[in-house]
Coordinates of C-alpha atoms in Angstrom, one line a residue:
Chain U
M322 CA 11.7 17.6 -50.3
A323 CA 8.9 19.7 -50.2
L324 CA 8.6 20.1 -46.5
T325 CA 12.9 21.5 -46.1
T326 CA 12.9 23.9 -48.6
P327 CA 9.2 25.6 -45.9
A328 CA 9.9 25.2 -42.8
A329 CA 13.3 27.7 -43.4
Q330 CA 10.8 29.7 -44.4
V331 CA 8.6 29.4 -41.5
G332 CA 11.6 30.0 -39.0
A333 CA 11.8 33.2 -40.6
I334 CA 8.3 34.8 -41.1
V335 CA 5.5 33.7 -39.9
P336 CA 6.8 33.6 -36.3
E337 CA 7.0 37.1 -36.9
Q338 CA 3.1 37.0 -37.9
V339 CA 2.2 34.9 -35.9
R340 CA 3.4 37.8 -32.9
R341 CA 2.2 40.4 -35.0
Q342 CA -1.2 39.4 -35.3
L343 CA -1.5 38.7 -31.7
T344 CA 0.2 41.5 -30.3
G345 CA -1.7 43.5 -32.5
R346 CA -0.7 47.3 -32.2
R347 CA 0.2 47.4 -29.1
S348 CA 3.0 47.4 -28.6
D349 CA 4.1 46.1 -25.1
T350 CA 5.6 49.6 -22.9
A351 CA 5.2 48.0 -19.4
G352 CA 7.1 45.2 -19.9
R353 CA 10.4 46.9 -22.1
I354 CA 9.6 49.9 -19.1
F355 CA 10.3 46.4 -16.2
Q356 CA 12.8 45.2 -18.5
A357 CA 15.4 48.2 -18.8
V358 CA 14.1 49.0 -14.7
L359 CA 15.9 45.6 -14.2
I360 CA 18.7 46.4 -16.5
G361 CA 19.5 49.6 -15.2
A362 CA 19.1 47.3 -11.3
V363 CA 22.6 45.3 -12.7
A364 CA 24.3 48.1 -14.3
A365 CA 24.4 50.0 -11.4
S366 CA 25.1 46.7 -9.5
V367 CA 27.7 46.5 -11.8
A368 CA 28.8 50.7 -11.9
V369 CA 29.2 50.5 -7.6
L370 CA 32.1 48.3 -8.1
G371 CA 33.9 50.4 -11.0
V372 CA 32.8 53.5 -9.1
L373 CA 34.5 51.8 -6.9
V374 CA 37.5 50.7 -7.9
Y375 CA 38.2 53.9 -9.6
D376 CA 38.1 56.2 -7.1
M377 CA 41.1 54.3 -4.8
V378 CA 42.8 53.4 -8.2
Q379 CA 42.5 57.9 -8.1
T380 CA 43.0 58.9 -4.8
G381 CA 46.1 56.7 -4.1
S382 CA 47.6 57.2 -8.0
G383 CA 50.5 59.6 -6.1
T384 CA 51.3 57.6 -3.3
L385 CA 51.7 54.3 -5.9
T386 CA 53.3 55.7 -9.1
G387 CA 55.0 57.6 -6.5
R388 CA 56.3 55.9 -4.2
L389 CA 55.6 52.0 -5.1
G390 CA 58.6 50.5 -3.4
D391 CA 58.9 52.4 -0.6
F392 CA 55.5 51.7 0.1
L393 CA 55.5 48.1 -0.2
T394 CA 58.8 47.5 1.6
G395 CA 57.9 51.0 4.8
S396 CA 57.2 50.4 8.1
L397 CA 54.0 51.9 9.5
R398 CA 54.6 56.0 10.4
S399 CA 53.7 58.9 11.5
Q400 CA 53.7 60.4 8.1
P401 CA 52.0 59.9 5.7
G402 CA 54.5 60.5 3.0
E403 CA 56.9 58.1 4.9
S404 CA 54.2 54.9 5.5
G405 CA 54.1 51.6 4.9
L406 CA 53.1 48.7 4.4
L407 CA 55.2 45.9 4.5
Q408 CA 53.8 45.0 8.7
G409 CA 50.8 44.9 7.4
L410 CA 51.6 43.1 4.4
R411 CA 53.6 39.9 7.0
G412 CA 50.2 39.6 9.1
T413 CA 48.1 39.7 5.6
F414 CA 50.5 36.7 4.3
Y415 CA 50.8 34.6 7.9
I416 CA 47.2 34.8 8.4
G417 CA 46.3 33.3 5.0
V418 CA 49.4 30.5 5.9
F419 CA 47.6 30.1 8.7
T420 CA 44.3 29.6 6.7
V421 CA 45.7 27.6 4.2
V422 CA 47.2 25.0 7.2
F423 CA 44.0 24.7 9.6
A424 CA 41.0 25.6 7.8
F425 CA 41.3 23.6 4.5
P426 CA 42.9 20.9 5.9
I427 CA 40.2 20.5 8.2
G428 CA 37.4 21.9 6.8
V429 CA 38.2 19.6 3.6
G430 CA 38.0 16.8 6.4
A431 CA 35.5 17.4 7.4
A432 CA 33.5 17.1 4.2
I433 CA 34.3 14.1 3.0
Y434 CA 33.4 12.4 6.9
L435 CA 29.7 14.9 6.0
E436 CA 29.7 13.6 2.1
E437 CA 31.0 10.2 1.4
Y438 CA 31.2 8.7 5.1
A439 CA 28.5 10.1 7.5
S440 CA 24.7 8.1 7.0
K441 CA 22.4 9.8 6.8
S442 CA 22.1 10.1 10.9
R443 CA 20.6 12.9 12.9
L444 CA 24.2 13.6 14.7
S445 CA 24.6 13.9 10.9
R446 CA 22.0 16.3 10.3
F447 CA 23.2 18.5 13.3
I448 CA 26.9 19.0 12.4
D449 CA 25.8 20.1 9.0
L450 CA 23.0 22.8 10.0
N451 CA 25.5 23.6 13.1
I452 CA 27.3 24.2 10.0
R453 CA 25.3 26.2 7.9
N454 CA 24.8 28.5 11.4
L455 CA 28.7 28.7 11.9
A456 CA 28.8 30.4 8.3
G457 CA 26.4 33.3 9.1
V458 CA 27.5 33.3 12.5
P459 CA 28.8 37.5 12.9
S460 CA 32.7 37.7 11.9
V461 CA 32.9 40.2 15.1
V462 CA 31.5 37.3 17.1
Y463 CA 33.6 35.2 15.8
G464 CA 36.3 38.4 17.2
I465 CA 35.2 38.1 21.4
L466 CA 35.3 33.7 20.4
G467 CA 39.6 34.4 19.8
L468 CA 39.7 37.5 22.7
A469 CA 38.2 34.4 25.1
I470 CA 40.2 31.8 24.2
F471 CA 43.5 32.1 22.4
V472 CA 44.1 35.5 24.5
K473 CA 42.9 35.4 27.7
A474 CA 42.5 31.3 27.5
L475 CA 45.7 30.0 25.4
G476 CA 47.5 33.6 25.8
S477 CA 50.6 32.0 26.9
F478 CA 50.8 29.3 23.7
T479 CA 50.0 31.8 22.0
G480 CA 52.4 34.9 22.2
P481 CA 53.6 34.9 25.6
S482 CA 55.7 38.2 24.8
S483 CA 52.1 39.9 23.5
Q484 CA 50.0 38.9 26.3
G485 CA 48.3 36.5 23.8
R486 CA 47.9 39.5 21.0
S487 CA 49.3 38.0 18.2
L488 CA 49.1 37.2 14.9
I489 CA 48.8 32.8 16.4
S490 CA 45.8 33.8 17.7
A491 CA 44.3 35.8 15.4
G492 CA 45.2 33.3 12.6
L493 CA 43.1 30.5 14.5
T494 CA 40.6 33.2 14.7
L495 CA 40.3 33.6 11.0
A496 CA 40.5 29.9 10.5
I497 CA 38.1 29.6 12.3
L498 CA 36.3 32.0 11.0
V499 CA 36.5 30.8 7.4
L500 CA 36.0 26.5 8.7
P501 CA 32.5 26.3 7.3
I502 CA 33.0 28.1 4.5
V503 CA 34.7 25.7 3.2
I504 CA 33.1 22.9 4.7
I505 CA 30.4 24.0 2.8
T506 CA 32.5 24.4 -0.4
A507 CA 33.9 21.4 -0.7
S508 CA 30.5 20.0 0.6
E509 CA 28.6 21.2 -2.1
A510 CA 32.1 20.1 -4.6
L511 CA 32.1 16.3 -3.7
R512 CA 28.0 15.8 -3.5
A513 CA 28.4 17.6 -7.4
V514 CA 31.2 14.3 -8.3
P515 CA 28.6 11.3 -10.8
G516 CA 27.9 7.9 -7.9
S517 CA 29.1 5.7 -11.0
L518 CA 33.2 6.7 -9.7
R519 CA 32.9 5.5 -6.8
E520 CA 30.9 2.0 -7.7
A521 CA 33.2 1.8 -10.1
G522 CA 35.8 2.2 -7.4
Y523 CA 34.1 0.0 -5.3
G524 CA 33.0 -2.2 -8.0
V525 CA 37.0 -3.9 -7.8
G526 CA 37.8 -3.6 -4.0
A527 CA 38.6 -0.7 -3.0
T528 CA 37.8 0.5 -0.1
R529 CA 36.1 4.0 1.1
W530 CA 38.5 5.6 1.3
E531 CA 41.1 4.3 -2.1
V532 CA 37.4 5.5 -3.2
T533 CA 38.0 8.7 -2.3
R534 CA 41.5 9.7 -2.0
D535 CA 42.2 8.4 -5.9
H536 CA 38.8 8.8 -7.5
V537 CA 36.7 11.1 -5.5
L538 CA 39.0 14.1 -4.6
P539 CA 41.1 14.6 -7.8
Y540 CA 36.8 14.7 -9.1
A541 CA 36.4 16.6 -6.8
A542 CA 39.7 18.7 -6.3
P543 CA 39.1 21.9 -8.6
G544 CA 36.0 23.1 -6.6
I545 CA 37.5 22.8 -3.3
L546 CA 40.0 24.5 -4.5
T547 CA 38.4 27.1 -5.7
G548 CA 36.1 27.0 -2.6
T549 CA 39.1 27.9 -0.3
V550 CA 40.7 30.2 -2.4
L551 CA 37.8 32.3 -1.8
A552 CA 38.4 31.3 2.0
L553 CA 42.3 33.0 2.1
A554 CA 40.4 36.0 0.8
R555 CA 37.8 36.7 3.1
A556 CA 40.4 35.7 5.6
M557 CA 43.0 37.9 4.4
G558 CA 40.0 41.1 4.0
E559 CA 38.7 40.1 7.5
A560 CA 38.6 42.8 10.1
A561 CA 36.6 42.6 13.2
P562 CA 38.3 39.8 14.9
L563 CA 41.2 41.5 14.3
I564 CA 40.8 44.2 16.3
L565 CA 39.3 42.0 19.0
V566 CA 42.9 40.3 19.3
G567 CA 44.7 42.6 19.7
A568 CA 46.0 43.6 16.4
V569 CA 48.4 46.9 16.2
T570 CA 46.2 50.0 15.4
G571 CA 48.6 52.5 16.6
F572 CA 52.3 52.3 15.7
L573 CA 54.5 48.8 15.7
S574 CA 58.2 48.0 15.7
G575 CA 59.4 45.3 13.4
G576 CA 56.9 43.2 13.1
T577 CA 58.7 43.4 9.6
E578 CA 60.7 40.6 8.8
L579 CA 59.3 36.8 7.2
D580 CA 61.0 35.0 10.5
P581 CA 57.7 32.8 11.9
T582 CA 59.6 32.9 15.3
T583 CA 58.5 36.0 15.7
L584 CA 54.8 35.1 15.2
G585 CA 53.8 35.2 18.6
D586 CA 54.7 39.0 18.6
R587 CA 52.2 42.2 18.7
F588 CA 51.1 42.4 14.7
T589 CA 49.5 44.0 12.1
A590 CA 47.5 43.5 9.1
M591 CA 46.6 45.2 6.0
P592 CA 42.9 45.4 7.2
I593 CA 44.1 47.2 10.1
I594 CA 45.7 49.2 8.2
I595 CA 43.7 50.1 6.8
T596 CA 41.2 50.6 9.0
T597 CA 42.8 53.1 11.1
W598 CA 44.3 55.1 8.5
A599 CA 40.8 56.0 7.1
G600 CA 40.2 56.8 10.9
R601 CA 43.2 60.0 10.0
P602 CA 42.5 63.4 9.3
G603 CA 43.4 65.0 5.8
P604 CA 44.6 63.8 2.3
E605 CA 47.4 62.7 2.6
W606 CA 46.2 60.1 4.6
E607 CA 43.5 60.2 2.0
Q608 CA 45.6 59.2 -0.1
A609 CA 48.1 56.7 1.9
T610 CA 44.8 55.3 3.0
A611 CA 43.4 54.5 -1.1
A612 CA 46.8 52.9 -1.8
A613 CA 46.6 50.6 1.6
I614 CA 43.3 49.6 -0.3
V615 CA 44.0 49.5 -4.2
V616 CA 46.5 47.2 -3.0
L617 CA 44.9 45.1 -0.6
L618 CA 42.0 44.5 -4.3
V619 CA 44.6 43.5 -5.7
V620 CA 45.3 40.8 -3.7
V621 CA 41.8 40.2 -3.1
L622 CA 39.6 39.9 -6.1
L623 CA 43.1 38.3 -7.8
A624 CA 41.8 35.9 -5.8
N625 CA 39.1 35.5 -6.2
A626 CA 39.0 36.4 -9.9
V627 CA 41.2 33.9 -10.5
A628 CA 38.7 31.1 -8.5
I629 CA 35.6 32.4 -10.3
L630 CA 37.3 31.2 -13.3
L631 CA 39.1 28.1 -12.9
R632 CA 35.3 27.0 -11.1
N633 CA 33.6 28.3 -14.4
H634 CA 36.3 26.8 -17.0
Y635 CA 35.7 23.5 -14.8
E636 CA 32.2 24.1 -14.6
K637 CA 31.9 24.5 -18.8
K638 CA 34.4 21.2 -19.2
R639 CA 31.9 19.4 -17.3
G640 CA 28.7 20.6 -19.0
Chain J
M904 CA 40.0 -24.9 -11.7
S905 CA 39.6 -26.8 -8.7
D906 CA 38.9 -23.3 -6.7
L907 CA 36.1 -23.1 -8.6
T908 CA 34.0 -26.6 -7.9
T909 CA 35.0 -24.8 -4.3
P910 CA 33.5 -22.3 -3.7
A911 CA 32.6 -23.1 0.0
A912 CA 36.6 -23.2 1.2
Y913 CA 36.0 -19.2 1.0
T914 CA 35.5 -17.1 4.5
L915 CA 34.3 -13.9 5.2
E916 CA 37.8 -13.1 6.2
D917 CA 39.5 -13.7 2.7
F918 CA 37.0 -10.4 1.3
R919 CA 38.4 -9.0 3.7
G920 CA 41.9 -7.7 2.4
S921 CA 44.5 -7.0 4.7
R922 CA 44.4 -6.3 8.1
K923 CA 46.5 -3.4 7.0
R924 CA 44.1 -1.7 5.2
M925 CA 41.8 -1.8 7.9
R926 CA 43.3 -0.5 10.3
T927 CA 44.2 2.7 8.2
E928 CA 40.3 2.2 7.4
H929 CA 39.6 3.1 10.7
L930 CA 41.4 5.3 12.0
V931 CA 40.8 7.6 8.6
R932 CA 37.3 7.6 9.3
A933 CA 37.3 8.8 12.8
V934 CA 40.4 11.4 12.2
L935 CA 38.0 12.6 9.8
F936 CA 34.4 12.4 11.8
L937 CA 36.9 14.4 14.4
A938 CA 37.4 17.2 12.1
A939 CA 33.0 17.4 11.2
L940 CA 33.2 17.7 15.9
L941 CA 35.7 20.5 15.2
S942 CA 31.9 22.0 14.3
I943 CA 30.1 21.4 17.7
V944 CA 33.0 22.1 20.0
I945 CA 33.7 25.9 17.7
S946 CA 30.0 26.2 18.2
V947 CA 29.5 25.2 21.8
L948 CA 33.0 27.7 23.0
I949 CA 31.2 30.1 21.1
V950 CA 28.0 29.4 23.7
A951 CA 30.4 29.4 26.0
S952 CA 33.0 32.2 25.7
L953 CA 29.4 35.2 24.4
V954 CA 27.5 33.5 28.1
G955 CA 29.8 33.3 30.8
E956 CA 30.7 36.7 31.0
A957 CA 27.7 37.7 29.3
W958 CA 26.0 36.9 32.1
T959 CA 28.5 38.7 34.9
F960 CA 27.9 41.4 33.2
V961 CA 24.3 41.3 33.5
S962 CA 24.7 40.1 37.4
Q963 CA 26.1 43.1 37.9
V964 CA 24.8 46.1 35.7
E965 CA 22.3 48.2 37.9
A966 CA 19.5 48.6 35.4
A967 CA 19.1 52.1 35.7
S968 CA 21.8 52.1 33.1
L969 CA 20.9 49.7 30.4
W970 CA 18.0 52.5 29.7
S971 CA 19.3 56.1 29.8
D972 CA 21.0 58.2 27.1
G973 CA 23.7 56.5 25.3
W974 CA 26.3 54.2 24.9
F975 CA 29.4 54.5 26.9
P976 CA 30.8 51.6 28.2
R977 CA 33.8 53.3 30.0
R978 CA 31.7 55.2 31.8
G979 CA 29.1 52.8 32.9
I980 CA 26.2 53.6 30.7
Y981 CA 25.0 50.9 28.2
D982 CA 22.2 52.5 26.9
I983 CA 21.1 49.3 25.2
K984 CA 18.5 51.2 22.6
T985 CA 21.0 53.2 21.1
L986 CA 22.8 50.3 20.2
L987 CA 19.6 48.5 17.7
T988 CA 18.0 51.8 17.5
G989 CA 21.4 52.9 15.5
T990 CA 21.9 49.1 14.2
L991 CA 17.8 49.1 13.0
I992 CA 18.7 52.3 11.6
V993 CA 21.3 50.9 8.9
T994 CA 19.6 48.0 8.5
V995 CA 16.8 49.5 6.8
I996 CA 18.9 51.6 5.2
A997 CA 20.9 48.8 3.6
M998 CA 17.7 47.2 2.7
A999 CA 16.4 49.7 0.4
V1000 CA 19.1 48.8 -1.5
A1001 CA 20.6 46.5 -1.6
M1002 CA 16.3 44.3 -1.6
P1003 CA 16.1 46.7 -5.2
L1004 CA 19.2 46.1 -7.0
G1005 CA 19.7 43.0 -5.5
L1006 CA 16.1 41.9 -7.0
G1007 CA 16.5 44.0 -10.2
A1008 CA 19.7 42.4 -10.7
A1009 CA 18.3 38.6 -9.7
I1010 CA 15.3 39.4 -11.8
Y1011 CA 17.1 39.6 -14.7
L1012 CA 19.6 37.4 -14.7
S1013 CA 17.0 34.8 -14.3
E1014 CA 14.7 35.7 -16.7
Y1015 CA 15.6 38.5 -19.5
A1016 CA 19.6 37.7 -19.6
P1017 CA 20.9 36.3 -22.5
A1018 CA 23.3 33.1 -21.8
G1019 CA 25.8 35.0 -23.1
V1020 CA 25.8 38.7 -21.4
R1021 CA 25.2 36.1 -18.3
K1022 CA 28.7 34.6 -18.0
L1023 CA 29.6 37.9 -18.2
L1024 CA 27.4 39.4 -15.6
K1025 CA 27.6 36.8 -12.5
P1026 CA 31.2 36.5 -11.8
V1027 CA 31.5 40.9 -11.8
L1028 CA 28.8 40.1 -9.4
E1029 CA 30.9 37.8 -7.6
I1030 CA 33.9 39.4 -7.2
L1031 CA 31.6 42.5 -5.7
A1032 CA 31.0 39.8 -3.3
G1033 CA 34.8 39.3 -2.5
I1034 CA 35.4 43.4 -1.5
P1035 CA 37.1 43.6 1.6
S1036 CA 33.9 45.3 4.2
V1037 CA 37.1 47.9 5.1
V1038 CA 37.4 48.8 1.8
L1039 CA 33.8 49.3 1.4
G1040 CA 33.6 51.4 4.4
F1041 CA 36.7 53.9 3.2
F1042 CA 33.9 54.5 -0.5
A1043 CA 31.3 55.2 2.7
L1044 CA 33.3 57.4 4.1
T1045 CA 35.2 59.2 1.6
F1046 CA 32.6 58.7 -1.3
L1047 CA 29.6 57.7 -0.4
S1048 CA 29.0 60.4 2.5
P1049 CA 30.2 63.1 0.4
V1050 CA 28.3 62.6 -2.7
I1051 CA 25.1 61.5 -2.2
V1052 CA 23.9 61.6 1.5
Q1053 CA 25.3 65.5 2.3
R1054 CA 23.5 66.6 -1.1
L1055 CA 20.7 64.8 0.7
S1056 CA 20.8 66.9 4.2
S1057 CA 22.3 69.8 3.9
E1058 CA 22.8 68.8 8.1
A1059 CA 24.6 66.0 7.4
T1060 CA 27.8 65.8 9.2
Q1061 CA 31.0 63.7 7.8
F1062 CA 30.6 60.8 9.5
N1063 CA 27.3 59.8 9.7
I1064 CA 24.6 57.2 9.3
A1065 CA 22.8 56.9 6.5
A1066 CA 26.8 56.2 4.2
A1067 CA 26.9 53.3 6.2
G1068 CA 24.2 52.7 5.5
I1069 CA 24.7 52.5 2.0
G1070 CA 27.7 51.1 2.5
V1071 CA 26.2 47.7 4.2
G1072 CA 22.8 48.0 1.7
I1073 CA 26.3 47.4 -1.8
L1074 CA 28.5 44.9 0.4
T1075 CA 24.8 42.6 0.6
I1076 CA 23.7 43.3 -3.3
P1077 CA 25.5 40.2 -4.1
L1078 CA 24.3 38.0 -2.2
V1079 CA 20.5 38.5 -1.8
A1080 CA 20.4 38.4 -5.7
S1081 CA 22.5 35.0 -5.6
I1082 CA 20.4 32.9 -3.3
S1083 CA 17.2 35.3 -5.4
E1084 CA 18.8 34.1 -8.2
D1085 CA 18.8 31.1 -7.4
A1086 CA 14.9 30.2 -6.2
M1087 CA 13.8 31.5 -8.9
R1088 CA 16.0 29.1 -11.7
S1089 CA 14.7 26.4 -9.9
V1090 CA 11.6 27.4 -10.5
P1091 CA 10.1 24.4 -13.4
A1092 CA 10.2 25.8 -16.7
A1093 CA 6.8 23.9 -17.0
L1094 CA 5.1 27.0 -15.3
R1095 CA 6.5 30.0 -17.9
E1096 CA 5.9 28.2 -20.7
A1097 CA 2.2 27.0 -19.3
S1098 CA 1.5 30.8 -18.8
Y1099 CA 3.3 32.0 -22.0
G1100 CA 0.8 29.4 -23.9
L1101 CA -1.6 31.0 -22.3
G1102 CA -0.7 34.1 -23.6
A1103 CA 1.1 36.1 -20.8
R1104 CA 3.6 38.6 -21.4
K1105 CA 7.0 37.8 -20.7
I1106 CA 6.4 40.3 -17.4
T1107 CA 2.8 38.5 -15.8
T1108 CA 5.0 35.7 -16.4
T1109 CA 7.6 37.1 -14.3
I1110 CA 6.0 39.0 -11.2
R1111 CA 2.7 36.9 -11.4
V1112 CA 4.0 32.7 -11.9
V1113 CA 7.9 32.6 -11.3
I1114 CA 8.0 34.7 -8.2
P1115 CA 5.1 33.9 -6.7
A1116 CA 6.2 30.4 -6.9
A1117 CA 10.2 31.9 -5.5
V1118 CA 8.7 34.1 -2.9
S1119 CA 10.1 31.6 -0.1
G1120 CA 13.8 31.8 -1.5
L1121 CA 13.5 35.5 -2.1
V1122 CA 11.6 36.0 1.9
A1123 CA 14.9 34.1 2.5
A1124 CA 17.2 36.4 0.4
F1125 CA 16.4 39.0 2.2
I1126 CA 16.3 37.3 5.8
V1127 CA 19.8 36.6 5.5
A1128 CA 20.7 40.5 4.0
V1129 CA 19.6 41.5 6.5
S1130 CA 21.2 39.3 9.6
R1131 CA 24.4 40.0 7.4
A1132 CA 23.8 44.0 7.1
I1133 CA 23.1 43.6 11.2
G1134 CA 27.1 41.6 11.0
E1135 CA 27.9 43.6 9.3
T1136 CA 31.4 45.1 11.6
M1137 CA 34.1 47.4 9.3
V1138 CA 31.6 49.6 7.5
V1139 CA 29.5 51.3 10.5
F1140 CA 32.9 51.5 11.9
I1141 CA 34.8 52.9 9.8
A1142 CA 31.7 55.7 7.9
A1143 CA 29.4 56.6 11.4
G1144 CA 32.0 57.5 13.4
A1145 CA 31.3 57.6 17.8
T1146 CA 34.0 55.7 18.2
G1147 CA 34.2 54.8 21.9
G1148 CA 30.5 55.7 22.1
S1149 CA 27.6 57.1 21.7
L1150 CA 24.2 59.4 21.8
F1151 CA 21.0 57.7 21.3
S1152 CA 19.6 59.1 18.0
T1153 CA 17.8 58.4 15.3
D1154 CA 19.2 60.9 13.6
P1155 CA 20.5 58.9 10.2
F1156 CA 22.7 61.8 9.1
K1157 CA 24.4 62.0 12.4
P1158 CA 26.6 59.8 13.1
G1159 CA 25.4 56.4 15.4
Q1160 CA 26.5 53.2 16.9
T1161 CA 26.0 49.7 16.1
M1162 CA 26.2 46.9 18.0
T1163 CA 28.4 45.4 15.9
A1164 CA 31.0 48.9 16.5
A1165 CA 30.4 49.2 19.4
I1166 CA 32.2 45.6 19.8
A1167 CA 35.1 46.3 18.1
S1168 CA 35.2 50.3 19.0
Q1169 CA 35.8 49.5 22.4
A1170 CA 39.3 46.6 21.7
A1171 CA 40.9 49.7 18.9
G1172 CA 42.6 52.2 19.9
T1173 CA 43.6 51.1 23.2
D1174 CA 44.9 47.8 21.7
Q1175 CA 42.7 45.6 24.3
V1176 CA 40.0 45.7 25.8
R1177 CA 39.7 47.8 28.9
G1178 CA 37.8 50.1 30.8
A1179 CA 36.0 50.9 34.1
G1180 CA 34.1 48.5 35.7
L1181 CA 31.6 46.2 33.4
T1182 CA 33.3 48.1 29.9
F1183 CA 34.5 44.3 28.6
Q1184 CA 32.5 42.5 29.8
S1185 CA 29.0 43.9 28.6
L1186 CA 30.8 43.4 25.0
F1187 CA 30.0 40.0 25.6
F1188 CA 26.1 41.0 26.5
V1189 CA 25.8 43.0 23.3
A1190 CA 28.0 39.9 20.5
L1191 CA 25.6 37.0 23.0
L1192 CA 23.1 39.0 21.7
L1193 CA 24.1 40.2 17.8
F1194 CA 24.6 36.3 18.3
A1195 CA 21.3 35.5 19.2
I1196 CA 19.2 37.1 16.7
T1197 CA 21.8 36.9 13.6
L1198 CA 21.0 32.5 14.6
V1199 CA 17.2 32.7 14.8
L1200 CA 17.3 34.7 11.4
N1201 CA 19.9 32.5 9.9
V1202 CA 18.1 29.6 11.2
L1203 CA 14.6 31.4 9.5
A1204 CA 16.0 31.9 6.6
G1205 CA 17.5 27.9 6.1
R1206 CA 14.5 26.9 6.4
F1207 CA 12.6 28.9 3.6
V1208 CA 15.8 27.6 1.7
Q1209 CA 13.9 24.5 2.4
R1210 CA 11.1 25.0 1.9
V1211 CA 11.9 26.6 -2.2
R1212 CA 13.4 22.7 -2.5
Q1213 CA 11.0 20.9 -2.1
A1214 CA 8.7 22.7 -3.6
Y1215 CA 10.3 21.7 -7.1

């Protein structure tokens, strides 16, 4: 008993006394400055995000509050005060659809093969390395790939009416672009599944696919979903590959309906509209561009935020 | 009971399960293997589609037009050094912005930040990483250029390389921060404790123990960031001007052209890549160059990351 009371005091007072005796009157000036510099670096990085968002909302507020409905449902026009985003929203929506339909199943399938099936052979190590390198290939190079393959070589399939410069070409190009991201994040999610879960499955006689389908995948689902949402956000924000596959940078007739039979026609997308408008002179176009950016940021950052929160939630739950 | 006494009645076949299960198993395995193999097909397609046209360009272009005073592919002037210089300037400026901020943020998050602060700041940095590059391009043009660059130099034009470089730098901050932080957090706590045990201060421990121990990861962060900056297209495309072509320039306060922006700007505006002679092929040549440079950097970065993993 005698030990417990002083122990409480030891916790509070003694370390402070010891510290004072060891450091004397010297104060750790260098340490404080260093810490201040570090906090400054973090603050600057965060401030950039704040300034950027504030600047866009501020500049675009006129358009956003004045004619939001008209802005979201209108078509591209020659006047900034009349132009709307509908064609871009449709393009970006379908690019998202292509990503989910192609990149998600193929990416998750590849990740399952690499993590659950492949032995650590030379081939699987090569595939792994290859995927990591693909993730680092600049997006504009994927655009060149799309131009060479989907537009030039397969143009009669991807868009007979548009010489291949269609949403199909764009969607497939961006699905390929984000495929490595989906594979890498899905692999990480699969690797985090405890081995005991698999062993339990094998122990009762399940096959590899049964274990994967019924136990590993459900456990890894939140992680895989997070990766997919991040990849989706990335695809919806990309512009460079779309320029290469021939997104319309000027004016576009049609392209306002969601009818999937028009996927072979000419198209545009949100990032392309922003790029085009950013190049036009005058404060009115600047306002319209900022407003379009706010719309894109709402979509992309919301997707990101949801993915990050989802991941943190499950990480915490599983400790 | 009789089953137990005659174990020999079981054959290997009995443990294999039904034929249908086996068939599914093989089919699934084959499909998944194809999915994994697709990544190799994509790599092959990238290289194949680049090399063909790039070779046409190299074999047909006049050598003199590769070393003149600007990049004007539609007029048959393909001065590669204009693009390489532009790319280099953008990358240097970007790294000057991203390395100190990214590293500082990483050191703070890894060594100094209380758990609560860290949990709050990491998602913010991840959101910064999610901003599309067109947005930063517009931000560079309408904010960074007038507010920062044109104050640094009264000579600066509205479209300039410096603003684009800062924009690219902002884009790479989260990348530098996250790779460096991973590297520093993988340094074992025992090293820090040993340092404290010898009476070292936190700053000494951080600078003399943690950073040297994580240096491979920090180098990897730098290389990946350089690779990303070289490959970044839209910020330069929007903010650096010089759509169509550019004279050779080393002045960061003037418009300029990078490899990526040169590729994109040939394809933009006309809705289609076209132009006299070898314009179309020149894009593939530049893209092949870009692909080769980033590939070398990424492989190099991978080696350094591997080294951190092996060490701890």
